[in-house]
Coordinates of C-alpha atoms and ligand atoms in Angstrom, one line a residue:
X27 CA 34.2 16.9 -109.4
X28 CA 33.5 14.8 -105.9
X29 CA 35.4 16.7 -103.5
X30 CA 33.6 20.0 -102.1
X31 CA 36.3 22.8 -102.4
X32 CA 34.3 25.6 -100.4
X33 CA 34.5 23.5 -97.5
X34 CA 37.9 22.8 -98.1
X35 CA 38.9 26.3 -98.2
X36 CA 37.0 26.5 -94.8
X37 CA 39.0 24.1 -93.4
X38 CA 42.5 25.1 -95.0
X39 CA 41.5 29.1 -93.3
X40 CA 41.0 26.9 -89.9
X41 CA 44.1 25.0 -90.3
X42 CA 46.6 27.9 -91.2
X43 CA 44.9 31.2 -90.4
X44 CA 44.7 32.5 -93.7
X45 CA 43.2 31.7 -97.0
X46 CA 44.5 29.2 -99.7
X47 CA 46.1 31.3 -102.9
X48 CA 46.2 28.1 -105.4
X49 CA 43.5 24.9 -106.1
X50 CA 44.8 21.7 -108.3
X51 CA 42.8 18.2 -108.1
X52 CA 43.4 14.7 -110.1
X53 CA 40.8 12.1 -110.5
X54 CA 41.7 8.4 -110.0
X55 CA 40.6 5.7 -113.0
X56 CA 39.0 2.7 -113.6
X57 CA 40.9 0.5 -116.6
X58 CA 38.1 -0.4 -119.3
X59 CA 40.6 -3.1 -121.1
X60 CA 44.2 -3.4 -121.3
X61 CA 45.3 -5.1 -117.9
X62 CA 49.1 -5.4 -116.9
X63 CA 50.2 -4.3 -120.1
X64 CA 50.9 -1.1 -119.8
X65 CA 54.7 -2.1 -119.0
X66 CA 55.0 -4.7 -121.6
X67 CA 55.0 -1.6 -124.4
X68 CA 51.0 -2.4 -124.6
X69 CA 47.9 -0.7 -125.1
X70 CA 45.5 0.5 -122.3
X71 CA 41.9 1.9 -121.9
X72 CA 41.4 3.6 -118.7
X73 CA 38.9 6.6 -117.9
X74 CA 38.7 9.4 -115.3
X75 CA 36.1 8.8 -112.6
X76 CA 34.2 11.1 -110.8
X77 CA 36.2 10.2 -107.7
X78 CA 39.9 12.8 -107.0
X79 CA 42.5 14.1 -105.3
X80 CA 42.3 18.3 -104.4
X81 CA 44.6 20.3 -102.8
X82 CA 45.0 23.7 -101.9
X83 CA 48.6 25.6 -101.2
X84 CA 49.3 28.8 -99.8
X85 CA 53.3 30.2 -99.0
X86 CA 54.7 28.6 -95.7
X87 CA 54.7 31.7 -92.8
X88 CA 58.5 29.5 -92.1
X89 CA 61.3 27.6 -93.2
X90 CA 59.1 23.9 -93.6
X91 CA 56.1 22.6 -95.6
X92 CA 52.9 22.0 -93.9
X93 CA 51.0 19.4 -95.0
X94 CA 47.4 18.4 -93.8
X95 CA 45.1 15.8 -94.3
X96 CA 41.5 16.0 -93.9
X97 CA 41.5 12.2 -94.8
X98 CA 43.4 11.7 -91.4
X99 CA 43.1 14.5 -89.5
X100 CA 46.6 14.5 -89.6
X101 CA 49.2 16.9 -90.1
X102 CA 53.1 16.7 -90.9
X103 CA 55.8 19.1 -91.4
X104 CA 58.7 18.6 -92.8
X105 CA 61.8 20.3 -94.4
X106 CA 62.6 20.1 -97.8
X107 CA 65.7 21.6 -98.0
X108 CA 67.4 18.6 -98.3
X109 CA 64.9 15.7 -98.4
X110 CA 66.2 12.4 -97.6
X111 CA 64.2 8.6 -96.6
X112 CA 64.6 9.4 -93.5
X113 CA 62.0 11.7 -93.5
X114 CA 59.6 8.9 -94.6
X115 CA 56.4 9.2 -92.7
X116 CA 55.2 6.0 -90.9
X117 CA 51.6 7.2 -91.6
X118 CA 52.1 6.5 -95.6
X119 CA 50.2 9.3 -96.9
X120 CA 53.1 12.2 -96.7
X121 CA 55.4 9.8 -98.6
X122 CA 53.4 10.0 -101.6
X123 CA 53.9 14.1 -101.6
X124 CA 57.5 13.8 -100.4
X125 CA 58.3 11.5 -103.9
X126 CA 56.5 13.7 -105.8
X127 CA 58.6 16.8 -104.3
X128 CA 62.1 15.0 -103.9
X129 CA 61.6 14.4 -108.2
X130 CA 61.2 17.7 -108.7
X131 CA 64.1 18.4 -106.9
X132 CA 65.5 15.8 -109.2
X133 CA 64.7 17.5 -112.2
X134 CA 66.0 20.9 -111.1
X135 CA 63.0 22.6 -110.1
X136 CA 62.8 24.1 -106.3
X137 CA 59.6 24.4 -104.7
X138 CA 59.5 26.8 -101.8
X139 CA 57.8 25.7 -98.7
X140 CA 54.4 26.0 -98.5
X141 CA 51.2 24.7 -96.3
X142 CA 48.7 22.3 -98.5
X143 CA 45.9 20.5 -97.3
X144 CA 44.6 17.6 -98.8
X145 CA 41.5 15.6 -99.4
X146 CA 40.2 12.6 -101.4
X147 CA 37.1 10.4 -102.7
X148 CA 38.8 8.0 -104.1
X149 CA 39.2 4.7 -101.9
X150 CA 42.3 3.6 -101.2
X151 CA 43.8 -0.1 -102.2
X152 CA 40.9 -0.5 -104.3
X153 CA 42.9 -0.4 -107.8
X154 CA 41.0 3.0 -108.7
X155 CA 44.3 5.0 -108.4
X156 CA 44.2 6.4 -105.3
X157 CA 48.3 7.0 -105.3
X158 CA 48.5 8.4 -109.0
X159 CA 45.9 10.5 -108.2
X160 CA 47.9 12.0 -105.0
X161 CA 50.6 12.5 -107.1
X162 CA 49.6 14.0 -110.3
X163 CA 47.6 16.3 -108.0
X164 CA 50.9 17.2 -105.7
X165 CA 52.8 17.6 -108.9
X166 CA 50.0 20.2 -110.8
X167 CA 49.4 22.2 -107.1
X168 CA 53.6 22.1 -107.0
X169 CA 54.4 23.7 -110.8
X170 CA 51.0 26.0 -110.1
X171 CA 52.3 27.8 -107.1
X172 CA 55.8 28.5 -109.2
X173 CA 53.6 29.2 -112.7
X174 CA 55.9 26.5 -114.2
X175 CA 54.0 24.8 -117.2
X176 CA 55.0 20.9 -118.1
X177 CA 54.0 19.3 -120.9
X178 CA 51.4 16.3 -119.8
X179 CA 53.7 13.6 -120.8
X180 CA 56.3 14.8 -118.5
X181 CA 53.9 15.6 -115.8
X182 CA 52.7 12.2 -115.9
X183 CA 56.1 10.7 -116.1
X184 CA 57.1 12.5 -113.6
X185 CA 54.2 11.1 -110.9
X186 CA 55.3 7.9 -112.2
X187 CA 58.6 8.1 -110.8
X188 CA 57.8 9.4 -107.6
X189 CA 55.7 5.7 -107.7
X190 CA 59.3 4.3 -108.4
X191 CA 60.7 6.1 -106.3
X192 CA 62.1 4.4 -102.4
X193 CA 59.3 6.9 -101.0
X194 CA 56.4 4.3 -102.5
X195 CA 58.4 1.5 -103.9
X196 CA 55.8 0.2 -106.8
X197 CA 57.5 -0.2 -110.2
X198 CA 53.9 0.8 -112.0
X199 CA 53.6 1.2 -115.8
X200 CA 52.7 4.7 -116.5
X201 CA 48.7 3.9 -117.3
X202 CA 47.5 5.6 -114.0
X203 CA 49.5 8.6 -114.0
X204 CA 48.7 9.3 -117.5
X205 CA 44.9 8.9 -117.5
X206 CA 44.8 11.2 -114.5
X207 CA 46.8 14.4 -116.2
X208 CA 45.0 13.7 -119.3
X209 CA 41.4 12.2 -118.6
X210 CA 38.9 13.6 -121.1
X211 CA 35.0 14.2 -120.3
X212 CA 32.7 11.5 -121.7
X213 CA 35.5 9.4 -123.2
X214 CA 38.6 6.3 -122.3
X215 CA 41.4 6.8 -123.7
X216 CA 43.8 4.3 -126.0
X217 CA 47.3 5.1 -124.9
X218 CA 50.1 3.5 -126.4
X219 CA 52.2 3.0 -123.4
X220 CA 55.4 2.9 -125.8
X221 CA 55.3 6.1 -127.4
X222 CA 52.4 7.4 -124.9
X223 CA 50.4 8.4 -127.8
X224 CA 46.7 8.2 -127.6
X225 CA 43.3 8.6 -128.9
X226 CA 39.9 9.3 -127.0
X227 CA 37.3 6.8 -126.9
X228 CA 33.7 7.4 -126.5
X229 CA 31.9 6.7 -123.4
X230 CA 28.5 8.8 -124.2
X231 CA 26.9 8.3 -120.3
X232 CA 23.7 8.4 -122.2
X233 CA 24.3 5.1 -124.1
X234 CA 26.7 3.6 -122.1
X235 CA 27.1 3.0 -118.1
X236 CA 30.7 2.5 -116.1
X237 CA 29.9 0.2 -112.8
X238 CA 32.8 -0.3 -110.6
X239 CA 31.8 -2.8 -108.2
X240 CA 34.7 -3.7 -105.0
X241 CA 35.6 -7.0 -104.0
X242 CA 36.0 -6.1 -100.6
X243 CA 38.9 -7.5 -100.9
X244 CA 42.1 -4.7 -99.9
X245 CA 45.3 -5.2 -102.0
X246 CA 47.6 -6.4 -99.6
X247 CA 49.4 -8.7 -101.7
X248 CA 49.8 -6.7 -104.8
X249 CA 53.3 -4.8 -104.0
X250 CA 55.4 -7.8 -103.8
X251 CA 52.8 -9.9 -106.7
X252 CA 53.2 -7.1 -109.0
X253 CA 56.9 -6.6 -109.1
X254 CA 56.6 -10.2 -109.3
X255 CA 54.6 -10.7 -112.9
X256 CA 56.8 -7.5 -114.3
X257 CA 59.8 -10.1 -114.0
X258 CA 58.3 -13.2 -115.2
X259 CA 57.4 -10.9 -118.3
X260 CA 61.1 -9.6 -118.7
X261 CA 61.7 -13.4 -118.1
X262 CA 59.4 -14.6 -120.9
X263 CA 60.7 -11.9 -123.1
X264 CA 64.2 -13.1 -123.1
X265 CA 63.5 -16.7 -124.1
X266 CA 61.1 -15.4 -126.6
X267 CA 63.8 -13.8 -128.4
X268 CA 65.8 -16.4 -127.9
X269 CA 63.8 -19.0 -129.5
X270 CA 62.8 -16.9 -132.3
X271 CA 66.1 -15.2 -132.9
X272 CA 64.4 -11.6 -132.6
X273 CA 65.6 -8.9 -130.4
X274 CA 62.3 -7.9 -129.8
X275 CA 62.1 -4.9 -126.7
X276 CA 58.2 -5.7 -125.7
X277 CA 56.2 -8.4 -125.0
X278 CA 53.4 -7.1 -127.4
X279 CA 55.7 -6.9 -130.3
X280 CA 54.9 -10.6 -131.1
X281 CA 51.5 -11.0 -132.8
X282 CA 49.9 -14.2 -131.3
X283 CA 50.7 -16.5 -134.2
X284 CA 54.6 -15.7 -133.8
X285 CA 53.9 -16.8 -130.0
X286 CA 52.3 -20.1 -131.0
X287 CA 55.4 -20.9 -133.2
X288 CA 57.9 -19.6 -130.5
X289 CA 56.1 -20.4 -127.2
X290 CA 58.0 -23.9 -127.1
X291 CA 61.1 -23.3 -125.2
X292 CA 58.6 -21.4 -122.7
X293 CA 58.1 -23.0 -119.1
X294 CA 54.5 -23.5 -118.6
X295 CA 53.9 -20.6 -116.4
X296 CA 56.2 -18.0 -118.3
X297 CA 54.1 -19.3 -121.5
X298 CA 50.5 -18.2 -119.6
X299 CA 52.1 -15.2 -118.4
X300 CA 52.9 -14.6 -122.4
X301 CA 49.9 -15.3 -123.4
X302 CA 47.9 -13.2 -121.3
X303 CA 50.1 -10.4 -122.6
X304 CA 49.8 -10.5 -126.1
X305 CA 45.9 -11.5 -126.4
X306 CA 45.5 -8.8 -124.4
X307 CA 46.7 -6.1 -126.5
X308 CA 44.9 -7.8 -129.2
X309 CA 41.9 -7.2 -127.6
X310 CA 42.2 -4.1 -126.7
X311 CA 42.4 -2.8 -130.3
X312 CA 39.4 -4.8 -130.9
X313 CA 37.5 -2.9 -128.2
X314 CA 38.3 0.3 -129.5
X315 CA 36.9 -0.9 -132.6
X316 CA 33.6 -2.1 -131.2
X317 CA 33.3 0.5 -128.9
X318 CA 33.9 3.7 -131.6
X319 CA 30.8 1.8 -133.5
X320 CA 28.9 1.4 -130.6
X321 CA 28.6 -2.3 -130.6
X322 CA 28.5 -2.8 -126.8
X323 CA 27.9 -6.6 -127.0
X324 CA 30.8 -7.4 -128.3
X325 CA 32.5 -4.6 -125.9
X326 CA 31.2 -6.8 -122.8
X327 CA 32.9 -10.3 -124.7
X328 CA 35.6 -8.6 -125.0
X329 CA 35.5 -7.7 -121.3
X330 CA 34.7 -11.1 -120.4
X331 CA 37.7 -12.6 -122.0
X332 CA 40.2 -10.2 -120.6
X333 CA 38.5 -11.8 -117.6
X334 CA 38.7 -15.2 -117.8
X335 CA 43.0 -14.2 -119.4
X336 CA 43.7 -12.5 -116.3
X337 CA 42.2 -15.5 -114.1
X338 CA 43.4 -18.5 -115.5
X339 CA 46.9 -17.3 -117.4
X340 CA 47.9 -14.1 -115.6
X341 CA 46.5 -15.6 -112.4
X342 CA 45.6 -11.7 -110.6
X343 CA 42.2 -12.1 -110.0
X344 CA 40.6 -13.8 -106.5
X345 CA 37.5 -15.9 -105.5
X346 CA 36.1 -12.5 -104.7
X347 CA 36.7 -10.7 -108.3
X348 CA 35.8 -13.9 -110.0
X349 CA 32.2 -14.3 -108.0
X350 CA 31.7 -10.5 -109.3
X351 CA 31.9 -11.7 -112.6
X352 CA 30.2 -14.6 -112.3
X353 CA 27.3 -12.8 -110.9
X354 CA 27.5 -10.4 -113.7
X355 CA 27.1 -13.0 -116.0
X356 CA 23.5 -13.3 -115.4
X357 CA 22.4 -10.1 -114.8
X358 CA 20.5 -8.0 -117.6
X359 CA 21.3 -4.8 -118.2
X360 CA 25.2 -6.1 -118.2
X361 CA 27.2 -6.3 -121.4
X362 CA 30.1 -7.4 -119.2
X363 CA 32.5 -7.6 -116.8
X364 CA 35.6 -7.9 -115.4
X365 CA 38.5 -7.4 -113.3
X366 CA 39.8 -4.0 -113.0
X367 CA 43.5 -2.1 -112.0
X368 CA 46.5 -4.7 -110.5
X369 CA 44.0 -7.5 -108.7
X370 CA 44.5 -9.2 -105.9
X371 CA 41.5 -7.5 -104.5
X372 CA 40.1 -4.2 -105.2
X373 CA 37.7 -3.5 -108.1
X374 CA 35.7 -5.2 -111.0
X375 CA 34.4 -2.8 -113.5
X376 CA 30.9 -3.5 -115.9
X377 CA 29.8 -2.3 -119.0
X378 CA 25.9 -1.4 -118.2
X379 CA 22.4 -0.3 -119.8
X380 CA 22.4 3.4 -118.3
X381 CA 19.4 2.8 -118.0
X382 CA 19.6 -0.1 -115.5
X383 CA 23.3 0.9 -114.0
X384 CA 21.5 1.6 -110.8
X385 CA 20.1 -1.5 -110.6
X386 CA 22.7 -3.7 -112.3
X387 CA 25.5 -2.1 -109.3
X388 CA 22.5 -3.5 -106.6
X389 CA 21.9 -6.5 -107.9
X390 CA 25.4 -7.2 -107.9
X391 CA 26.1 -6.2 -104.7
X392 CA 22.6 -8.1 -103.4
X393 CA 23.8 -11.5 -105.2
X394 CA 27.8 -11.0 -104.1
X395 CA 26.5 -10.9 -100.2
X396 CA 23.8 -13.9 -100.8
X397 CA 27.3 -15.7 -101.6
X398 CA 30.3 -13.9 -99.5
X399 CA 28.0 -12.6 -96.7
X400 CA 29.6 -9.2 -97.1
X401 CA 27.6 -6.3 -99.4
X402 CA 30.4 -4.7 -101.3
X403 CA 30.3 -0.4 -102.4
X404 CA 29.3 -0.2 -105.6
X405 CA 29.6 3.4 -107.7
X406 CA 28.3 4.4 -111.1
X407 CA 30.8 6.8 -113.2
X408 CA 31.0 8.8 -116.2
X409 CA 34.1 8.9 -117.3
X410 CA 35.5 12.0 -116.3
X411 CA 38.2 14.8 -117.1
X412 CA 41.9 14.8 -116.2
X413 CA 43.6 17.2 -113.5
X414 CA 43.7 20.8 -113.5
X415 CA 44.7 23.7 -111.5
X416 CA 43.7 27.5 -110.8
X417 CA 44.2 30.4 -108.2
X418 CA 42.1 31.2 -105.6
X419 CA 39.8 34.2 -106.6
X420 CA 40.5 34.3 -110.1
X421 CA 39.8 31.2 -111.9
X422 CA 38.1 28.5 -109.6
X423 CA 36.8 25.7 -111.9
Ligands
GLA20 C1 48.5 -0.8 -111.5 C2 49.7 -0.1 -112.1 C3 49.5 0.2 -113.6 C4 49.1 -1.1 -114.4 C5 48.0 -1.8 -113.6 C6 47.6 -3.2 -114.2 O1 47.4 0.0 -111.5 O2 49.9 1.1 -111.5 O3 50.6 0.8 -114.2 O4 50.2 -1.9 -114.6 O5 48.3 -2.0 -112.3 O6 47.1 -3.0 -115.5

């Protein structure tokens, strides 16, 4: 819990004149393993990190919603009687609480107007979440003011639309969204992203150390590069099936022996797109595996592969993300490294010594701006529990 809500609640009474009646906040998440999978049917391994979202609502004193960010010392009002793109905020920031409103709407349920302020840790265009974490938060303050109750699934499912939606434009898997709602204390979580099934993972701080390290690189790139790899996967998909005769509906349904006999009629780059894909998802189970018997060597390997995968076949990383885990390579304490979230920039998470994360994130950070001439943030994290809600004066968490 990184954001400090007494001071928030100071600032919502100086905003609006009166005191906040409910609280909801959502972490953002680093990926552990399982990169650009999530919408190929695939596994994924992301935690909750100490970095979220919080917001605090009370009832609109008029027709229109108040919003408030303490990010921006920016407000915006808006009515949401009949929400429309033309609303659209040329700040960004409202947009992501307008989706997340408008697919309510969607879905039947009415929110009346209300005043929220908002504030957030967790750094923006740095592939920890940042967006997901906005809107799972919106969407738990949203059903907490009305005492409406959805399942997590849907909750998550829901914030993943609004990421669809025209207000943000993104077509994400549903990783993000879901490891925010449903982030567990001192664990990752395996979610099957085609059933959305899952098991926890431990990450026991005391043995074992999260260090997201930033590129310093922003993720300028990644909207149109994203959409981008989802098609060449839908594209490598279709003459899959074609040259093995299989309808199959996912990438990650064939094994990689069945893509070594099939990969033939495959383009070059479709083929390393493939590739990247289905190893992937084989390494993921293998992580769980190492990691549930505490074999963190072979957890870092595994790291270092999805690496090298995501370089050289999937071709997200940059020179920035690929000196971090260079660096890494020689550093003790490190069981390994590697590129974390959509690329292009943003973050590289390690798997660390506790006892030497401290030092492993400075080294890092020291070697990176030997090279690069720029010192990037480092953070150490546990990994951390999903989002929640309460009212004000009764049940503060
Ligand atoms: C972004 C998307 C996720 C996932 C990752 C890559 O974070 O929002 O759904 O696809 O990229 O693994």
């Amino acid at each position: 819990m990184s954001i400090d809500l007494g001071h928030l609640e100071d600032c919502f009474q100086q905003k609006f004149h009166q005191p906040p009646r409910w609280g909801a906040r959502a972490p953002g998440r680093v990926n552990l393993i399982g990169e650009h999978i999530d919408y190929n049917g695939g596994f994924v391994l992301p935690a909750a990190i100490n970095r979220e979202v919080a917001m605090l609502a009370s009832p609109s004193p008029d027709h229109e919603f108040h919003l408030y960010s303490v990010n921006y010392s920016e407000g915006f009002r808006f009515s949401s009687g009949d929400l429309n793109l033309s609303q659209r905020s040329q700040s960004g920031w409202p947009n992501y609480v307008l989706a997340v409103l408008d697919q309510l709407h969607k879905r039947g349920i009415r929110i009346p107007p209300l005043q929220v302020i908002i504030e957030g840790d967790v750094p923006s265009a740095a592939g920890l979440s940042s967006s997901a974490a906005v809107e799972v938060c919106a969407a738990t303050l949203f059903l907490a003011c009305i005492e409406h109750e959805l399942p997590g699934e849907q909750l998550a499912l829901l914030a993943q639309s609004a990421e669809h939606s025209p207000w943000v434009g993104v077509q994400c898997g549903i990783m993000d969204q879901f490891i925010s709602v449903h982030g567990l204390e001192g664990h990752a979580l395996k979610i099957d992203c085609r059933d959305l099934s899952y098991s926890p993972v431990q990450v026991d701080p005391r043995l074992v150390s999260l260090v997201v390290i930033h590129s310093t690189v922003g993720r300028e790139l990644m909207k149109s590069a994203y959409n981008q790899r989802r098609s060449e996967c839908e594209q490598a998909l279709t003459l899959l099936n074609q040259s093995s005769g299989l309808s199959r509906n996912y990438l990650v349904q064939y094994s990689p022996e069945e893509f070594e006999i099939y990969r033939q009629n495959l383009p070059g780059l479709l083929s390393r797109r493939a590739r990247h894909v289905i190893s992937e998802q084989a390494r993921v189970v293998e992580f769980e595996q190492v990691m549930n018997r505490g074999d963190f060597q072979a957890a870092g390997q595994l790291l270092q592969a999805s690496h090298a995968s995501l370089r050289d076949d999937y071709e997200v990383s940059c020179p920035e993300l690929d000196c971090i885990y260079e660096i890494s390579l020689n550093i003790d304490g490190v069981y390994g490294c590697r590129m974390t979230g959509a690329g292009f920039g943003g973050c590289a998470v390690a798997l660390a010594d506790p006892e030497q994360a401290e030092t492993v994130a400075d080294r890092i950070a020291g070697e990176f701006e030997k090279i690069r001439k720029m010192r990037p943030w480092t953070m150490v994290t546990p990994a951390c529990r999903g989002a929640c809600h309460w009212k004000i004066d009764s049940n503060s968490p």
